Structure formats: structure tokens, C-alpha cells
XYZ file of C-alpha atoms in Angstrom:
406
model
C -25.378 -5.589 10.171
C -21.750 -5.193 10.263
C -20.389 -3.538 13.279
C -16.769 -1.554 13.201
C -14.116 -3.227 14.979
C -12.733 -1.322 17.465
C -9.095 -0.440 18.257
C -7.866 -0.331 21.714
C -7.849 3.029 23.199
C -3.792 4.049 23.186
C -1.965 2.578 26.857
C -3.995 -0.688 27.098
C -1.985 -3.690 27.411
C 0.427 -4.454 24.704
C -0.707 -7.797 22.527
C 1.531 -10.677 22.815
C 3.300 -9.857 25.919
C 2.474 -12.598 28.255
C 0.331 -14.607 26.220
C 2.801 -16.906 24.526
C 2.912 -15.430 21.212
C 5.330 -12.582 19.829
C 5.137 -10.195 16.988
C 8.537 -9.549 14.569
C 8.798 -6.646 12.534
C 8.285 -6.688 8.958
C 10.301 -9.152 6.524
C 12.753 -9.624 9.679
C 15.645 -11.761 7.886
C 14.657 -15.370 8.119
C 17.390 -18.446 8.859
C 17.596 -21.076 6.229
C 17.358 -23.627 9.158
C 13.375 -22.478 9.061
C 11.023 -25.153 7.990
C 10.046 -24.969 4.272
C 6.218 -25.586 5.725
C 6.200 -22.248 7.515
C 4.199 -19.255 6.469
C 4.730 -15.550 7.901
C 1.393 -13.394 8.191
C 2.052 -10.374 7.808
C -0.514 -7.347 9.256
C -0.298 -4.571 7.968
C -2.604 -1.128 9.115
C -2.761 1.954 8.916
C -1.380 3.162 12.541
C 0.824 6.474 12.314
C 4.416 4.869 11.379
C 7.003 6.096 13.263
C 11.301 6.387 13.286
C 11.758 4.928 16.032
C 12.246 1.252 16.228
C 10.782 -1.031 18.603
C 7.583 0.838 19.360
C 4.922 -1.048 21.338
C 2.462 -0.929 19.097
C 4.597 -2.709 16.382
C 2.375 -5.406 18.155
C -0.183 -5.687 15.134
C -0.870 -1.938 15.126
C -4.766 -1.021 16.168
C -5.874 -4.679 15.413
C -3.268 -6.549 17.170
C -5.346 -7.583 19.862
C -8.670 -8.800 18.095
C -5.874 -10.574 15.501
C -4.218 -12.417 17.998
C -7.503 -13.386 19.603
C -8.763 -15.072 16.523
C -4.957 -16.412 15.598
C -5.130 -18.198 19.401
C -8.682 -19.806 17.940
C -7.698 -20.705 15.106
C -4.456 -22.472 16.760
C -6.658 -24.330 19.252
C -8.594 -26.087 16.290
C -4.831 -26.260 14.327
C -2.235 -26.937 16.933
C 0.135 -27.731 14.641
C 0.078 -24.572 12.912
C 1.020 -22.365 16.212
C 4.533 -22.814 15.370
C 5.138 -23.194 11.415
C 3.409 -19.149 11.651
C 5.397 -16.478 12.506
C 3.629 -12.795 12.765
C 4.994 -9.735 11.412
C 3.326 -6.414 12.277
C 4.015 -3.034 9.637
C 2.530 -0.033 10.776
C 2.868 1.952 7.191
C -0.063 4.769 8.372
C 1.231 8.423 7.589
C 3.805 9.626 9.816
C 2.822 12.680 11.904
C 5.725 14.445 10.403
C 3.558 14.669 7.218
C 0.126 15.444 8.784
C 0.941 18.295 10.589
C 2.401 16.758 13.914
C -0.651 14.717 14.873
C -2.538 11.237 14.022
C -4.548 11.616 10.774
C -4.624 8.587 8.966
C -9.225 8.507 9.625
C -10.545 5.533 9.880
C -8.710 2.462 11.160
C -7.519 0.062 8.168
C -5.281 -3.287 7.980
C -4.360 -6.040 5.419
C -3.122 -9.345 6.352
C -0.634 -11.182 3.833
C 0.110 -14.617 3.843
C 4.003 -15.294 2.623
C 6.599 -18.207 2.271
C 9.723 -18.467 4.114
C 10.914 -16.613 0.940
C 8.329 -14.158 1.484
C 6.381 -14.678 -1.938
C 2.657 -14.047 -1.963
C 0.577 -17.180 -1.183
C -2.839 -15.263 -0.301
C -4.236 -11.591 1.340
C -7.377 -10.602 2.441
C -8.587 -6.756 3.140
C -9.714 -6.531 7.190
C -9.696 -8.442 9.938
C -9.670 -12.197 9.948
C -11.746 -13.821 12.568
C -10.323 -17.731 13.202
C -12.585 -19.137 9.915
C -11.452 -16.501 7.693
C -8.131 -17.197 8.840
C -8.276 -20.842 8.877
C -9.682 -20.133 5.136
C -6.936 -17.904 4.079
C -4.069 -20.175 5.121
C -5.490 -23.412 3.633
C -5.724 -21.014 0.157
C -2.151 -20.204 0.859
C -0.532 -23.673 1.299
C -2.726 -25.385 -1.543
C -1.188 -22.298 -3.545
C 2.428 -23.549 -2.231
C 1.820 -26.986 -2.657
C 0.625 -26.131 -6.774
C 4.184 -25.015 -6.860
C 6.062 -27.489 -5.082
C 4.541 -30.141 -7.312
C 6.749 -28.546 -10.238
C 4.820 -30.100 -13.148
C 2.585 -26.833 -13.197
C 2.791 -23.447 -15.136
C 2.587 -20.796 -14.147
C -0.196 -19.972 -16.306
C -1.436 -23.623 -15.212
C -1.617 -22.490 -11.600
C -3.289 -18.938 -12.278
C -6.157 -20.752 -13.570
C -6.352 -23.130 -11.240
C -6.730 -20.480 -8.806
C -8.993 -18.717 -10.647
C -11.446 -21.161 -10.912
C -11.092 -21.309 -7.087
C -11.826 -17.714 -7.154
C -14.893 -18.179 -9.677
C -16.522 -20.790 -7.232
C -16.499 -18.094 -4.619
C -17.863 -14.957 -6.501
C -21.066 -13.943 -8.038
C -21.647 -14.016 -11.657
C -20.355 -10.288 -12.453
C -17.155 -10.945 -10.811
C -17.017 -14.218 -12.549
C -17.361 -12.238 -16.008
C -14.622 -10.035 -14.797
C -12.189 -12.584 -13.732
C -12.889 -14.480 -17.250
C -12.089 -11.169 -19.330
C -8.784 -10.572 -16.909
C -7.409 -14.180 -17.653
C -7.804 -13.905 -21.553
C -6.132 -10.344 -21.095
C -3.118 -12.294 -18.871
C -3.436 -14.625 -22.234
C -2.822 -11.564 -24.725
C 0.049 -9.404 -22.120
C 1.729 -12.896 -20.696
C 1.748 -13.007 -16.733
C 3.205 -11.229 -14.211
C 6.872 -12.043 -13.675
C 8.357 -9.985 -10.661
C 11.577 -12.110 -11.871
C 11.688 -10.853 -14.919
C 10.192 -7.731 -15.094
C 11.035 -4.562 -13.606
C 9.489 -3.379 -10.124
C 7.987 -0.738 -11.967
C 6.108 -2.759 -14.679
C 4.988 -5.205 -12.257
C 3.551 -2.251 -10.326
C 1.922 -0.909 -13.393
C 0.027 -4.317 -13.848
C -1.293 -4.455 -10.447
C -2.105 -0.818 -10.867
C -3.775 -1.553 -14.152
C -5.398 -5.006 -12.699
C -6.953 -2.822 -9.842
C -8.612 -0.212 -12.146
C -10.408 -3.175 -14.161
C -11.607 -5.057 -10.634
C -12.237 -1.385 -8.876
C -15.218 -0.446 -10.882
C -16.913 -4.057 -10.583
C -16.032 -3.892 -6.884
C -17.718 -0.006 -6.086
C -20.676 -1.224 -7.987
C -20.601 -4.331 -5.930
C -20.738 -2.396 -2.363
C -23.131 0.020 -3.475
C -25.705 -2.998 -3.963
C -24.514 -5.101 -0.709
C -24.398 -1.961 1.896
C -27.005 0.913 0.295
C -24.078 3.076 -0.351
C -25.004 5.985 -3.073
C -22.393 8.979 -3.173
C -18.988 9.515 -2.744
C -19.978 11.004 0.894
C -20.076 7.142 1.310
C -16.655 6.727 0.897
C -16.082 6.867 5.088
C -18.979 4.278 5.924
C -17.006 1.709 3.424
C -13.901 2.527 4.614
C -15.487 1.412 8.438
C -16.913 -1.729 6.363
C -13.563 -2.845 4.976
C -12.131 -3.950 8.398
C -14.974 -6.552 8.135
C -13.050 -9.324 5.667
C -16.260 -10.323 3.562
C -16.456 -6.568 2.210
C -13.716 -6.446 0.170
C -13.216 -10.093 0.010
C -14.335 -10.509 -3.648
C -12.012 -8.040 -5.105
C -9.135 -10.162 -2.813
C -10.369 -13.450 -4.578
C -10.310 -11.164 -8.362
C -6.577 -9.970 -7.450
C -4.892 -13.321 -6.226
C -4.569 -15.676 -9.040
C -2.506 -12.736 -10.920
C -0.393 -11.590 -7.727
C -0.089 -14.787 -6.039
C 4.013 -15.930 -6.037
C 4.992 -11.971 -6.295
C 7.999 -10.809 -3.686
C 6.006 -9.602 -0.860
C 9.049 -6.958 0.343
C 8.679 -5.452 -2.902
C 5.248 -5.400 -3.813
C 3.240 -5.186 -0.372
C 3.185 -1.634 -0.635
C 1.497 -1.168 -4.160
C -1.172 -3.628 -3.240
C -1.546 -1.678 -0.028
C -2.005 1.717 -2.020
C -4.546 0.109 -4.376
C -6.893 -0.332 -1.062
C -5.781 2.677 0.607
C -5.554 5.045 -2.147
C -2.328 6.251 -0.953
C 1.103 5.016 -0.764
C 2.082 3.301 2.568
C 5.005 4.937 4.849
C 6.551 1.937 6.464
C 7.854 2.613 10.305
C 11.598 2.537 11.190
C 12.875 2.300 7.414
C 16.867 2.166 7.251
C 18.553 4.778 5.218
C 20.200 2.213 3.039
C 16.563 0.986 1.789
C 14.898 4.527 0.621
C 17.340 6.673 0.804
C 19.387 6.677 -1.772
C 17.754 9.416 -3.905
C 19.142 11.781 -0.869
C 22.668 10.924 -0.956
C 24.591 14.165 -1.868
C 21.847 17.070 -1.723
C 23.179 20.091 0.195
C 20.926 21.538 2.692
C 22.677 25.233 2.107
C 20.769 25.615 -1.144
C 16.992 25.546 -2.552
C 15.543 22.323 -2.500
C 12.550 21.671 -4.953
C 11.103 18.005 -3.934
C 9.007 16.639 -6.716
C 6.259 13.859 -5.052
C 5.285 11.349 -6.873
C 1.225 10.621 -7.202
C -0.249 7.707 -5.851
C 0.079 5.047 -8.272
C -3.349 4.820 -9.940
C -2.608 8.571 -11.371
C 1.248 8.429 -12.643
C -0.101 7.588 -15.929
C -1.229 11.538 -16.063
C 1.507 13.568 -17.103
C 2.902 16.403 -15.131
C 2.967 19.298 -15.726
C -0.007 18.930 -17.672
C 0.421 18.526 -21.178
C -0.727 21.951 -23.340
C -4.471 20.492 -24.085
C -5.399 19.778 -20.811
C -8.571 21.435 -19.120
C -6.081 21.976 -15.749
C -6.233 26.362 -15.730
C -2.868 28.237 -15.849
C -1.203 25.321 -17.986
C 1.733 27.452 -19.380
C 2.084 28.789 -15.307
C 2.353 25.155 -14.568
C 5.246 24.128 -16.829
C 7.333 27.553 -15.558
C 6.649 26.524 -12.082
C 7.841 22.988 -12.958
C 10.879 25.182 -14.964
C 12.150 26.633 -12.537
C 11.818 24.124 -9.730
C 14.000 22.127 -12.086
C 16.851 24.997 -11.959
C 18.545 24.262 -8.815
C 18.449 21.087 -6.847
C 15.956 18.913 -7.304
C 14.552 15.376 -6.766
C 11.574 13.193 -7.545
C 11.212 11.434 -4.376
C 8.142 8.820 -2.525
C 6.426 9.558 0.528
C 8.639 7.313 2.425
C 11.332 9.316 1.316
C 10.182 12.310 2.358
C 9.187 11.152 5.660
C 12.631 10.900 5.911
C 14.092 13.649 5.023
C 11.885 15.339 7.282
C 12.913 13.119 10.111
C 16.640 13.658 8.805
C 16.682 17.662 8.841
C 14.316 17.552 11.712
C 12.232 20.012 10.106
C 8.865 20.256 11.404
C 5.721 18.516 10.492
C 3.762 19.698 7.082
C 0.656 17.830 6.080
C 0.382 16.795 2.881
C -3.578 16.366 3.072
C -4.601 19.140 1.078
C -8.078 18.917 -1.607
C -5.959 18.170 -4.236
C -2.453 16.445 -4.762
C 0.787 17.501 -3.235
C 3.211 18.120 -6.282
C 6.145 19.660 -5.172
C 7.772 20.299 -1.446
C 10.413 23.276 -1.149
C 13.058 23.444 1.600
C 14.476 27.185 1.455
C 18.126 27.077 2.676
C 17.818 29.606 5.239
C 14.089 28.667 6.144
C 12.876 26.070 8.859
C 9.559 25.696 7.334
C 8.935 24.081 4.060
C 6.682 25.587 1.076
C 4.227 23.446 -0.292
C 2.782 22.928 -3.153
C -0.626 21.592 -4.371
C -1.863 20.967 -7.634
C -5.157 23.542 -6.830
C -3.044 26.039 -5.832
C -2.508 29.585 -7.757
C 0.582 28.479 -9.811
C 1.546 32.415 -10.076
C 1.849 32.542 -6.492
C 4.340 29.463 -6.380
C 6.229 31.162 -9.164
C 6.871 34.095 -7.031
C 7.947 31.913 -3.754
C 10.206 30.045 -5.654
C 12.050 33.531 -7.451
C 11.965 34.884 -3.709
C 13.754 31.705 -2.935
C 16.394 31.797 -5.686
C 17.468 35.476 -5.261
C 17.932 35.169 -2.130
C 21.252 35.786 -0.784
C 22.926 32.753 0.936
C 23.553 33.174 4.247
């Protein structure tokens, strides 16, 4: 039976700090006097990220000290290896700015990526590593590297090389899967984060997750008894455990392998998580561009985006749609559209929160968040969810409008 692994209680000891090894923050800039050999693991989890830079606990998060326990093992068997690694810690967990000023990200979760020194994608796994599972998920990494050093491989060449890596390692219905997903890659060509758009590449990992995410519910269900969706905690406690979600890992890889891990961490992430990561101590420059110019002495209207597995469902809904109070919807949507306005991530509203030090809203309603309104002359944002009475937002928002400036 598979036990959870627990995180330290908050105060003990912070990992690394005597011990020999150090943690760096995510995708810290990395000299090009580094050894091409050396591979940066990154951990990421799902601690409560933060503004502030240089926290403590940027020390691998809630894991950090079970990690670097098993890292230390692993090193002992692989001396060598203790100093090509470098370890990155991203604590990407919902700020308590958006969950109403205290921790409520549940149940503790972490990924580890495995990246060059140009931070491409070698190999990930879901949970904690102990020192075989991490011993296992480096080798996969550097035979991935060395496929592409060797430079008489496609890319197409290498996917299926690591697929049939992958096939030797799953059961027969994810080998059926994996088969069907590689004469799909056949028919749509590969993914190309150097070619493509960010957004198309996340679209194909969004769309490569909905074909493996049935196979891999099924899959649990049968390993761990699970039955109903009021099973959905209990897995949650079972992904920390690596072998859990380790076949949908092995699935994912061949097609995501030798992607830019600054750019596409985060949708990977959200396809385990279910909701977009908020990294900790962002800089302005990187998110907040979509910001730049909007004047806090007039209505706001904040559009957020869904999670990615749902931005293929239009909103406002279109007219046929079974969603009640359709034509309510697109007036809402209307007349949020009026004034100022702004489609904008969770990361970027964590910091526009932080940045008009408004006070904490949580965003964890029974439904999705659609829309966030910052009144000029109000402290306290409105919002919006997409079960609540649309007639009610209509009239907050006309209150809101009307409304004298100050």
C-alpha cells in the first residue's frame, strides 16, 4: 500500500543549508562556460507562490527534503553526477492573494523535470523520485540527449525510438494508445516549439493529454479501487508516489521530449494539476505586459482565461448551448467589453493584485472564474463565476459604470 509522503511541518530546517548541496531558482540564467554534460532538475510543487524573492522554502517547496534525501543516494551510487546536476526549485501553487489570504492549494503535489543546459525537455515524471526512480529518469534523459547529439537522427526517428522505450514499460492498453498517438504525430507532423507558435504547441499537449487522460483514469481506477469522482482527493495523495502516474509520463515523453522547458513547463504542469501554475517572484517584464497602460481611475473588467483543457469552449456561450440565461451572458460579456478591459492569466492577475495591493479574492468557486472587476473607487474586487445569476452581474457592472468618478 502506498503511503502519502509527508511535507515538513512549516519552520523545520531549511533543505540544503549545511548539507553541501544548494537549490537555484527556476531557469536561473546559465554561463556558456557550463559543461554540455550537465542536466538541471527542476521541482516543481504546488507550495503557495509568493512575490517575494528568496523565500526559504524556494528550497524544493514541501518535498525538498525527502528530494534531496534520495538526490544524496542516488549521488553516492553516481558520484560523478553530484556536480554535472544543478537543482532548481518553482513553487507555482496559488498565491494567497487569490485564495482568499490563506494556503489552499489541498493536497501536496510536485513534478520533477529533467532539462539541458539549454533547458529543453529530456524527461519528467509526476511525484516524488526516490534514488532508483531518479537514477531511472536521468539515464532516460541523457540517452534522449545523446539520440540528439548523434545528429544522424530525426526527429521523427527519435520519437519512436523513445516510444518503443515507452511501449517496453507499459501494459498493453497503453501500448494501443501510444501506437494510435504516433500514427496521429504521422498524419499532424510533430511538435516543433521552433516552429510553431507557443500557443499551438500548447494546444497539442493539451490535445495529447485528453487522448492519454481517459486511458490513464481508467488505468487508476483498476490499480487503486478508485470508483467516483469523490476519488479524485485519494489519487491526488497517490500521485506524489512516482509509479501512479508514471505510465501517462512514459505516454507524454516521446512527443514533448526536446520542447523549451521555460515555455512549456507550465502547460504540462496544468495538464496534471488541472489548473494553471502561478510561478513565485515573476518579474514584471515576463507577464506583465498585458498591464502596461490600464488606468486604475476607471472600471476594470478582467477577462480570465480557462484552464487550458476548456479554451476550446467558446465564451460567452454560443446561442445553442444548454448554459441558462445565454442572451444574459453575451450582455454581461457586452458590456464588460465597454470600458477597459483585458484578457489576462492567473499569473497575471496575481500580479495585479500584488501591484494595486488590493486584497486577497479566491478564485475557488464551483464553477469557473470568468471575469474579475476592479471598481475605480472600490478596494474590493467583484467577481464573477460562470454559475452565477448573470442578471445580477449585469446590474453590478451598470452600478459600476454610472458611477460618478471621484
Amino acid at each position: 500500500m502506498l503511503l502519502p509522503i509527508v511535507a515538513p511541518a512549516m519552520g523545520d530546517e531549511v533543505v540544503g543549508a549545511g548539507t553541501g548541496i544548494s537549490w537555484q531558482p527556476a531557469f536561473e540564467p546559465i554561463s556558456g562556460s557550463t559543461s554540455d554534460d550537465s542536466l538541471v532538475l527542476l521541482m516543481v510543487t504546488n507550495d503557495p507562490s509568493s512575490t517575494e524573492v528568496g523565500s526559504p522554502s524556494d528550497d524544493g517547496g514541501w518535498c525538498g527534503e525527502v528530494f534531496v534525501d534520495a538526490f544524496r543516494d542516488m549521488c553516492s551510487r553516481r558520484p560523478e553526477l553530484q556536480n554535472k546536476i544543478r537543482l532548481q526549485s518553482c513553487l507555482a501553487g496559488l498565491p494567497i492573494e487569490l485564495t482568499g489570504g490563506k494556503p489552499g492549494n489541498g493536497t501536496a503535489r510536485s513534478i520533477l523535470f529533467v532539462g539541458d543546459n539549454q533547458y529543453r525537455l529530456l524527461s519528467f515524471v509526476v511525484g516524488v523520485p526516490d534514488s532508483s526512480e531518479l537514477m531511472t529518469l536521468i539515464e532516460d534523459a541523457q540517452e534522449y540527449r545523446s539520440m540528439r547529439e548523434i545528429g544522424t537522427l530525426t526527429d521523427r526517428e527519435i520519437k519512436v525510438k523513445l516510444s518503443r522505450r515507452s511501449r517496453e514499460r507499459l501494459t498493453r492498453n497503453w501500448r494501443e494508445v501510444l501506437d494510435e498517438n504516433l500514427i496521429a504525430m504521422d498524419v499532424e507532423e510533430a511538435m516543433d516549439s521552433t516552429t510553431e507558435s507557443v500557443a499551438t504547441v500548447i494546444e497539442r499537449v493539451s490535445v495529447l493529454n485528453e487522448r492519454f487522460r481517459d486511458v490513464y483514469l481508467s488505468d487508476v481506477r483498476l490499480r487503486f479501487g478508485l470508483n467516483d469522482a469523490s476519488d479524485a482527493a485519494r489519487l491526488t495523495t497517490l500521485e506524489q508516489h512516482v509509479q501512479t502516474c508514471r505510465p501517462w509520463c512514459e505516454a507524454m515523453t516521446p512527443f514533448v521530449a526536446g520542447l523549451d522547458l521555460q515555455k512549456f513547463w507550465s502547460p504540462i504542469t496544468e495538464s496534471v494539476w488541472g489548473i494553471m501554475p502561478v510561478r513565485s517572484a515573476v518579474d514584471v517584464a515576463e507577464v506583465g505586459q498585458p498591464l502596461v497602460g490600464l488606468d486604475s481611475d476607471e472600471l476594470l473588467v478582467l477577462s480570465i482565461q480557462p484552464p487550458n483543457s476548456q479554451r476550446h469552449i467558446p465564451w460567452p456561450p454560443h446561442r445553442d448551448s444548454t448554459l441558462p440565461l445565454i442572451d444574459v451572458w453575451h450582455r454581461v460579456d457586452t458590456m464588460a467589453r465597454s470600458g477597459q478591459y483585458q484578457e489576462i492569466n492567473l499569473q497575471q492577475l496575481a500580479l495585479i493584485m500584488s501591484l494595486r495591493n488590493l486584497p486577497p479574492i479566491d478564485i475557488r468557486g464551483s464553477s469557473l472564474i470568468r471575469y474579475v472587476a476592479l471598481p475605480p473607487d472600490k478596494n474590493k474586487p467583484l467577481l464573477v463565476f460562470q454559475s452565477d445569476p448573470p442578471g445580477r452581474v449585469v446590474a453590478s457592472l451598470k452600478r459600476f459604470q454610472n458611477r460618478p468618478p471621484n
